[in-house]
Amino acid sequence: MARFRRRTCIILLLFILFICSIMMALKTLRPDRAGFGDPFGLGLLPELQQQTVLLENKQNSLNRVQGDTVTHINNFHSSAINTMKASMPPVNKMEEDLSSPNYNFHVFYYSWFGNPQFDGKYIHWNHPLLPHWDPKIANNYPKGRHNPPEDIGANFYPELGSYSSKDPSVIEAHMKQMRSASIGVISLSWYPPGMADENGEPTDDLVPVILDFAHKYNLKVTFHIEPYKDRDDRSMYNNVKYIIDKYGGHPAFYRRKTSTGRFLPMFYVYDSYVTIPEIWANLLTVSGSQTIRNTPYDGLFIALLVEERHKRDIHRSGFDGMYTYFATNGFSYGSSHHNWASLKAFCDSNNLMFIPSVGPGYIDTSIRPWNNHNTRNRVNGKYYETAFSAALLVRPEIISITSFNEWHEGTQIEKAVPKQTGQVVYLDYKPHKPNVYLELTQKWSEKYRKEKEQWLM
């Protein structure tokens, strides 16, 4: 009887081992891209989002060794980077590996980053934590500045590390990434010479280098004019004149063919609503006292629409169109996808361009720790694809992308890598590769091309 029991136990143990081996074999058949099956809308629920971040943090800890190795590789000294750059094949040999540029896809690009190697100090990566405007709320959150390179003012960490926008190898890497995504036009954040945002330094001297690298990759550059000090009709006329006189002859300078057959430069005007329509009308209407119309400095001027009432102000001001910029669906009237159809209809009836802005997600709690309610989880790319789908429904002439590298607000499509240091665990694009948002952009660029052919039939 004892021998029988022993035999039964051995058979049972072998059976359990067989079942376990079958389960392990089935597990290995899970597709690599299965992460895209996560339920959409997860990021819109704070409780679920918090659980997701905790799970991501645990996964990052498990992959710490691999993530640190990637980061060390991307933080070589400039001599190593330049050696790699010298070994790169000419662009004409890589053409077949790069998607053709879509000049109806515009991406917002920022050249305000700096590091000690190229700038003598960190710029923007050491962004301060911004206080809430209500002192009672502000007292509940930390203060101070970030301390790069391990602690940066972003929730994600760049594959290129805490780079300088002056580094030629970085600029070239950015151009290659944009071209691989089938983007055609770079909308460059711009301040007049000698001016900058409150956390940065002047960057106008970088424009020639950016134009040169853009041309190398068959990209075009337009200008995203920021709300510099004392911006009005007179200063805008002078600054548009400066841009066209200095950069307008470059082959990478963007011009768009209008319905009348003219080729005009385009200017996005950020925070245009802070200036009253009467001032803009002086510059942008034919009868204005500072009119730029029908002069060598005429162009297509695109205003930022935030609130619904801004659409009438934009029309009255003499702008040529409107864009929505913000990557937070529901944050403003303009950034809410369900309002795009009515905005497009308004623009069509008033001979204006409507340029919706799509983004992969939004998170700025590294610099605004109190702003968690505006976070939009990327949902492994589904948030981005939903925005593209909404944009294509209104058949726009141009789609703008927020952004290539606005790291502070977590809207970047630039490559990011897993990173953990001390108490900081950065978000990443897992289970996908660092270039997943470039691939998704390329996918929707091709989809846009095909659908636009059908619109024109």
XYZ file of C-alpha atoms in Angstrom:
457
model
C 0.000 0.000 0.000
C 2.876 2.381 0.854
C 4.486 1.612 -2.510
C 1.200 2.460 -4.267
C 0.934 5.796 -2.462
C 4.524 6.637 -3.388
C 3.851 5.839 -7.038
C 0.672 7.944 -7.003
C 2.527 10.936 -5.558
C 5.266 10.666 -8.165
C 2.705 10.534 -10.988
C 0.839 13.540 -9.538
C 4.068 15.541 -9.221
C 5.030 14.786 -12.821
C 1.563 15.839 -13.978
C 1.862 19.207 -12.158
C 5.288 19.827 -13.701
C 3.846 19.047 -17.146
C 1.011 21.573 -16.664
C 3.474 24.253 -15.487
C 5.709 23.719 -18.521
C 2.707 24.082 -20.848
C 1.708 27.370 -19.167
C 5.237 28.769 -19.468
C 5.357 27.879 -23.140
C 2.043 29.624 -23.794
C 3.226 32.726 -21.955
C 6.166 33.135 -24.330
C 3.735 33.394 -27.254
C 2.428 36.789 -26.045
C 3.031 39.364 -28.811
C 5.589 42.108 -28.155
C 3.133 44.903 -28.908
C 0.348 43.581 -26.699
C 0.626 46.710 -24.569
C -1.486 48.616 -27.096
C -4.438 46.602 -25.810
C -4.558 48.497 -22.512
C -7.966 50.136 -21.973
C -8.188 53.698 -23.303
C -9.084 56.352 -20.765
C -6.920 54.971 -17.964
C -5.000 58.239 -17.706
C -8.181 60.277 -17.283
C -8.941 58.621 -13.921
C -6.471 59.824 -11.246
C -6.841 56.710 -9.069
C -6.147 54.333 -11.937
C -3.372 56.555 -13.219
C -1.653 56.452 -9.828
C -1.821 52.667 -9.831
C -0.353 52.633 -13.348
C 2.575 54.831 -12.303
C 3.292 52.542 -9.340
C 3.334 49.516 -11.627
C 5.616 51.336 -14.069
C 7.931 52.268 -11.207
C 8.227 48.630 -10.145
C 8.989 47.622 -13.712
C 11.614 50.369 -13.957
C 13.301 49.043 -10.820
C 13.512 45.588 -12.354
C 15.122 47.069 -15.452
C 17.427 49.486 -13.633
C 20.638 47.908 -14.835
C 19.508 47.932 -18.453
C 18.198 51.527 -18.215
C 21.384 52.845 -16.647
C 23.453 51.183 -19.367
C 21.426 52.946 -22.065
C 21.787 56.278 -20.279
C 25.568 55.913 -19.938
C 25.854 55.143 -23.645
C 23.945 58.299 -24.524
C 26.004 60.516 -22.228
C 29.381 60.059 -23.943
C 31.677 63.089 -24.027
C 31.441 65.253 -27.125
C 34.559 63.669 -28.630
C 32.865 60.291 -28.753
C 29.679 61.806 -30.185
C 31.602 63.681 -32.848
C 33.418 60.476 -33.789
C 30.061 58.764 -34.252
C 28.790 61.730 -36.256
C 31.835 61.603 -38.547
C 31.153 57.943 -39.268
C 27.526 58.566 -40.250
C 26.782 58.053 -43.944
C 25.702 61.071 -45.995
C 21.974 61.756 -45.978
C 21.578 60.857 -49.652
C 22.682 57.301 -48.794
C 20.059 57.128 -46.045
C 17.142 58.493 -48.084
C 15.702 55.061 -48.701
C 15.642 54.421 -44.934
C 13.788 57.657 -44.107
C 10.133 58.467 -44.701
C 9.410 61.244 -47.160
C 8.633 64.538 -45.387
C 4.989 65.560 -45.092
C 4.932 69.357 -45.256
C 1.398 69.378 -43.841
C 2.713 67.930 -40.559
C 4.227 70.660 -38.361
C 5.915 69.965 -35.009
C 6.675 72.469 -32.235
C 10.381 72.469 -31.430
C 12.331 74.077 -28.547
C 16.017 75.029 -28.675
C 16.255 76.403 -25.143
C 18.147 73.550 -23.425
C 21.723 73.911 -22.204
C 24.410 72.007 -20.300
C 27.850 72.858 -18.851
C 29.767 71.361 -21.775
C 28.281 73.714 -24.387
C 26.741 76.516 -22.327
C 28.794 76.657 -19.130
C 25.742 75.683 -17.064
C 22.445 73.828 -17.225
C 19.610 75.723 -18.861
C 15.962 74.651 -18.549
C 16.879 71.155 -17.307
C 17.234 72.827 -13.880
C 13.745 74.329 -14.146
C 12.301 75.662 -10.856
C 9.205 74.143 -9.253
C 6.533 76.729 -9.963
C 4.305 77.722 -7.022
C 0.521 77.619 -7.199
C -1.060 81.075 -7.367
C -3.043 80.340 -4.177
C -0.587 80.560 -1.246
C -2.664 78.090 0.808
C -2.266 75.455 -1.906
C 1.360 76.404 -2.670
C 2.387 75.699 0.942
C 1.465 72.034 0.471
C 4.012 71.437 -2.295
C 7.821 71.424 -2.502
C 9.842 74.397 -3.675
C 13.268 74.853 -5.238
C 14.969 73.837 -8.490
C 15.900 70.600 -10.192
C 19.522 69.480 -10.084
C 20.677 67.945 -13.405
C 21.863 65.674 -14.837
C 20.187 63.042 -12.634
C 17.308 65.274 -11.525
C 15.769 67.215 -14.429
C 12.629 69.302 -14.847
C 10.693 66.577 -16.663
C 8.708 63.426 -15.901
C 10.423 61.521 -18.736
C 14.159 61.241 -19.443
C 15.656 61.894 -22.923
C 17.641 59.200 -24.681
C 20.213 61.928 -25.456
C 20.491 62.838 -21.766
C 20.408 66.430 -20.465
C 21.616 67.776 -23.788
C 22.467 71.215 -25.093
C 20.459 72.628 -27.986
C 23.765 74.051 -29.253
C 25.326 70.609 -29.699
C 25.482 69.969 -33.488
C 25.205 66.217 -32.954
C 21.996 66.748 -30.970
C 20.512 69.011 -33.632
C 21.310 66.442 -36.300
C 19.846 63.612 -34.204
C 16.659 65.646 -33.789
C 16.384 66.302 -37.516
C 16.854 62.623 -38.265
C 14.174 61.673 -35.747
C 11.716 64.179 -37.219
C 12.414 63.002 -40.741
C 11.961 59.360 -39.680
C 8.524 60.381 -38.373
C 7.580 61.827 -41.801
C 7.309 65.326 -40.329
C 7.973 68.060 -42.867
C 7.978 71.373 -40.981
C 9.641 72.438 -37.730
C 7.806 75.201 -35.877
C 10.724 76.732 -33.992
C 10.056 78.523 -30.714
C 11.458 82.018 -31.267
C 12.256 85.153 -29.284
C 13.808 88.282 -30.815
C 17.603 88.701 -30.535
C 18.655 89.311 -26.936
C 15.353 88.059 -25.521
C 14.352 84.746 -23.921
C 11.790 83.158 -21.634
C 12.278 83.733 -17.898
C 14.133 80.425 -17.448
C 16.237 80.532 -20.596
C 18.726 82.556 -22.594
C 18.589 84.043 -26.123
C 18.596 81.428 -28.887
C 18.264 83.412 -32.116
C 21.929 82.731 -32.927
C 21.051 79.026 -33.248
C 18.617 79.596 -36.114
C 21.229 79.394 -38.934
C 22.531 76.056 -37.637
C 19.012 74.654 -37.302
C 18.189 75.800 -40.837
C 21.320 74.139 -42.214
C 20.607 70.792 -40.559
C 16.928 71.000 -41.511
C 17.918 71.493 -45.151
C 20.225 68.486 -44.971
C 17.179 66.355 -44.119
C 14.782 68.119 -46.516
C 12.856 69.680 -43.633
C 11.462 73.216 -43.529
C 11.470 75.702 -40.656
C 8.721 78.104 -39.662
C 8.659 80.351 -36.601
C 6.570 80.032 -33.434
C 6.689 83.593 -32.101
C 6.596 83.625 -28.320
C 4.992 86.391 -26.187
C 8.130 88.496 -25.752
C 8.136 91.694 -23.727
C 6.174 94.594 -25.280
C 4.954 92.577 -28.250
C 2.634 94.793 -30.295
C 1.931 95.737 -33.928
C 5.117 97.798 -34.356
C 7.520 95.316 -32.796
C 5.881 92.433 -34.654
C 6.356 94.227 -37.975
C 10.027 94.803 -37.168
C 10.587 91.227 -36.015
C 8.850 89.664 -39.008
C 10.973 91.910 -41.218
C 14.092 90.774 -39.316
C 13.223 87.083 -39.745
C 12.476 87.367 -43.464
C 15.464 89.595 -44.227
C 17.894 87.376 -42.294
C 16.526 83.874 -42.909
C 14.064 84.165 -45.780
C 16.677 83.328 -48.419
C 17.616 80.007 -46.845
C 16.354 76.932 -48.750
C 14.919 75.483 -45.507
C 12.807 78.584 -44.808
C 9.163 77.494 -45.019
C 6.766 79.092 -47.446
C 3.270 77.866 -48.233
C 1.362 78.268 -51.472
C -1.884 80.180 -50.974
C -5.136 79.915 -52.916
C -4.023 82.945 -54.949
C -0.786 81.238 -55.983
C 1.498 83.278 -53.730
C 4.179 81.574 -51.613
C 4.121 83.123 -48.151
C 6.019 82.398 -44.926
C 3.988 81.192 -41.962
C 4.149 82.435 -38.380
C 2.479 80.800 -35.404
C 1.766 83.445 -32.743
C 1.650 81.997 -29.235
C -0.640 83.669 -26.663
C -1.936 85.988 -29.365
C -5.096 86.595 -27.299
C -3.205 88.716 -24.723
C -3.037 91.517 -27.327
C -6.348 93.182 -28.186
C -7.776 92.717 -31.716
C -7.427 96.426 -32.546
C -3.644 96.245 -32.169
C -3.403 93.137 -34.342
C -5.668 94.747 -36.932
C -3.156 97.592 -37.308
C -0.670 94.995 -38.541
C -2.790 92.325 -40.210
C -5.524 94.165 -42.092
C -4.996 95.945 -45.394
C -6.180 99.274 -43.966
C -4.152 99.008 -40.730
C -1.765 101.789 -39.745
C 1.167 99.316 -39.540
C -0.112 96.954 -42.210
C 2.166 94.187 -43.368
C -0.269 93.097 -46.060
C 0.838 93.284 -49.699
C 4.385 94.122 -48.628
C 7.530 91.985 -49.015
C 6.937 90.903 -45.407
C 3.409 89.601 -45.782
C 2.749 86.102 -44.519
C 0.295 83.625 -43.055
C -0.247 84.512 -39.396
C -1.787 81.822 -37.209
C -3.300 82.780 -33.839
C -3.705 80.614 -30.741
C -7.316 79.819 -29.899
C -7.972 78.971 -26.259
C -11.553 80.080 -25.542
C -14.490 79.923 -27.953
C -14.833 83.722 -28.021
C -11.288 83.988 -29.382
C -12.445 82.785 -32.807
C -14.267 86.066 -33.497
C -11.370 88.106 -32.125
C -9.002 86.180 -34.409
C -11.152 86.924 -37.441
C -11.505 90.602 -36.493
C -7.748 90.906 -35.921
C -6.928 89.904 -39.498
C -5.189 86.599 -38.745
C -5.087 83.950 -41.469
C -5.956 81.027 -39.243
C -5.932 79.485 -35.784
C -4.215 76.613 -33.966
C -5.003 74.970 -30.628
C -1.517 74.018 -29.284
C -2.405 72.333 -25.965
C -2.061 68.555 -25.817
C -4.575 68.232 -22.974
C -7.959 67.171 -24.329
C -10.581 69.049 -22.306
C -8.190 71.628 -20.842
C -9.454 74.458 -23.058
C -12.199 74.923 -25.603
C -9.667 74.829 -28.423
C -7.837 71.730 -27.182
C -11.075 69.727 -26.750
C -11.377 67.341 -29.674
C -15.177 67.481 -29.786
C -15.044 71.219 -30.595
C -12.827 70.856 -33.647
C -15.677 70.282 -36.111
C -17.412 73.549 -35.179
C -14.115 75.447 -35.234
C -13.315 74.052 -38.675
C -16.784 75.090 -39.900
C -16.252 78.614 -38.555
C -12.873 78.838 -40.276
C -14.239 77.546 -43.569
C -17.017 80.137 -43.561
C -14.550 82.965 -42.827
C -11.682 81.958 -45.144
C -9.405 80.968 -42.245
C -7.123 77.975 -41.773
C -7.902 75.624 -38.906
C -4.825 73.792 -37.600
C -5.646 71.322 -34.814
C -2.788 70.419 -32.478
C -2.384 66.788 -31.454
C -0.153 65.455 -28.687
C 0.889 62.121 -27.154
C -0.157 63.057 -23.613
C 0.500 65.644 -20.930
C 2.231 65.660 -17.558
C 3.974 68.668 -16.001
C 4.085 67.695 -12.317
C 7.882 67.884 -12.330
C 7.586 71.672 -12.585
C 3.938 72.184 -11.455
C 3.533 69.541 -8.730
C -0.006 70.772 -7.974
C -1.265 70.255 -11.561
C -1.926 66.518 -11.519
C -5.579 67.022 -12.563
C -4.444 68.092 -16.036
C -2.289 65.006 -16.601
C -3.288 62.929 -19.626
C -1.866 59.418 -19.591
C -0.362 58.248 -22.892
C -2.075 54.846 -22.631
C 0.778 53.280 -24.613
C 0.119 55.499 -27.634
C -3.671 55.314 -27.737
C -4.158 58.890 -26.501
C -1.978 60.118 -29.395
C -3.787 58.018 -31.962
C -7.171 59.186 -30.703
C -6.061 62.801 -31.192
C -4.897 62.082 -34.747
C -8.165 60.345 -35.511
C -10.134 63.364 -34.260
C -7.967 65.709 -36.342
C -8.428 63.745 -39.561
C -12.205 63.826 -39.113
C -12.239 67.601 -39.752
C -10.026 67.337 -42.861
C -7.493 70.051 -41.947
C -4.963 71.513 -44.370
C -2.276 71.181 -41.698
C -1.908 69.184 -38.477
C 0.421 70.520 -35.791
C 2.074 68.298 -33.186
C 2.681 69.365 -29.588
C 5.525 68.664 -29.345
C 8.891 67.315 -30.414
C 10.718 68.207 -27.198
C 8.707 70.206 -24.669
C 9.996 67.926 -21.905
C 8.706 70.085 -19.043
C 5.095 69.402 -20.018
C 5.592 65.785 -21.037
C 4.292 66.325 -24.575
C 7.475 65.195 -26.335
C 7.629 62.582 -29.095
C 11.443 62.622 -28.952
C 13.051 59.348 -27.844
C 12.932 58.717 -24.084
C 14.516 55.934 -22.015
C 13.864 54.303 -18.630
C 15.771 56.032 -15.827
C 15.880 55.735 -12.047
C 18.158 57.680 -9.761
C 17.878 58.156 -6.011
C 14.243 58.869 -5.206
C 13.340 59.775 -8.801
C 11.808 57.203 -11.134
C 11.132 58.633 -14.590
C 8.259 57.579 -16.794
C 9.102 55.871 -20.077
C 7.528 54.442 -23.224
C 7.598 50.769 -22.207
C 6.550 48.183 -23.271
C 7.529 49.906 -26.523
C 10.829 51.184 -27.850
C 12.128 54.755 -27.338
C 11.041 55.692 -30.882
C 7.421 54.504 -30.587
C 5.929 58.034 -30.895
C 8.036 58.748 -33.960
C 6.707 55.530 -35.497
C 3.119 56.448 -34.641
C 3.614 59.911 -36.177
C 4.940 58.317 -39.365
C 1.964 55.945 -39.433
C -0.555 58.791 -39.181
C 1.362 60.953 -41.636
C 0.930 58.242 -44.246
C -2.718 57.797 -43.283
C -3.240 61.559 -43.660
C -1.702 61.504 -47.151
C -3.977 58.696 -48.294
C -7.115 60.229 -46.801
C -6.309 63.656 -48.246
C -6.188 62.102 -51.726
C -9.755 60.940 -51.135
C -10.845 64.399 -49.874
C -9.616 66.006 -53.106
C -11.386 63.552 -55.419
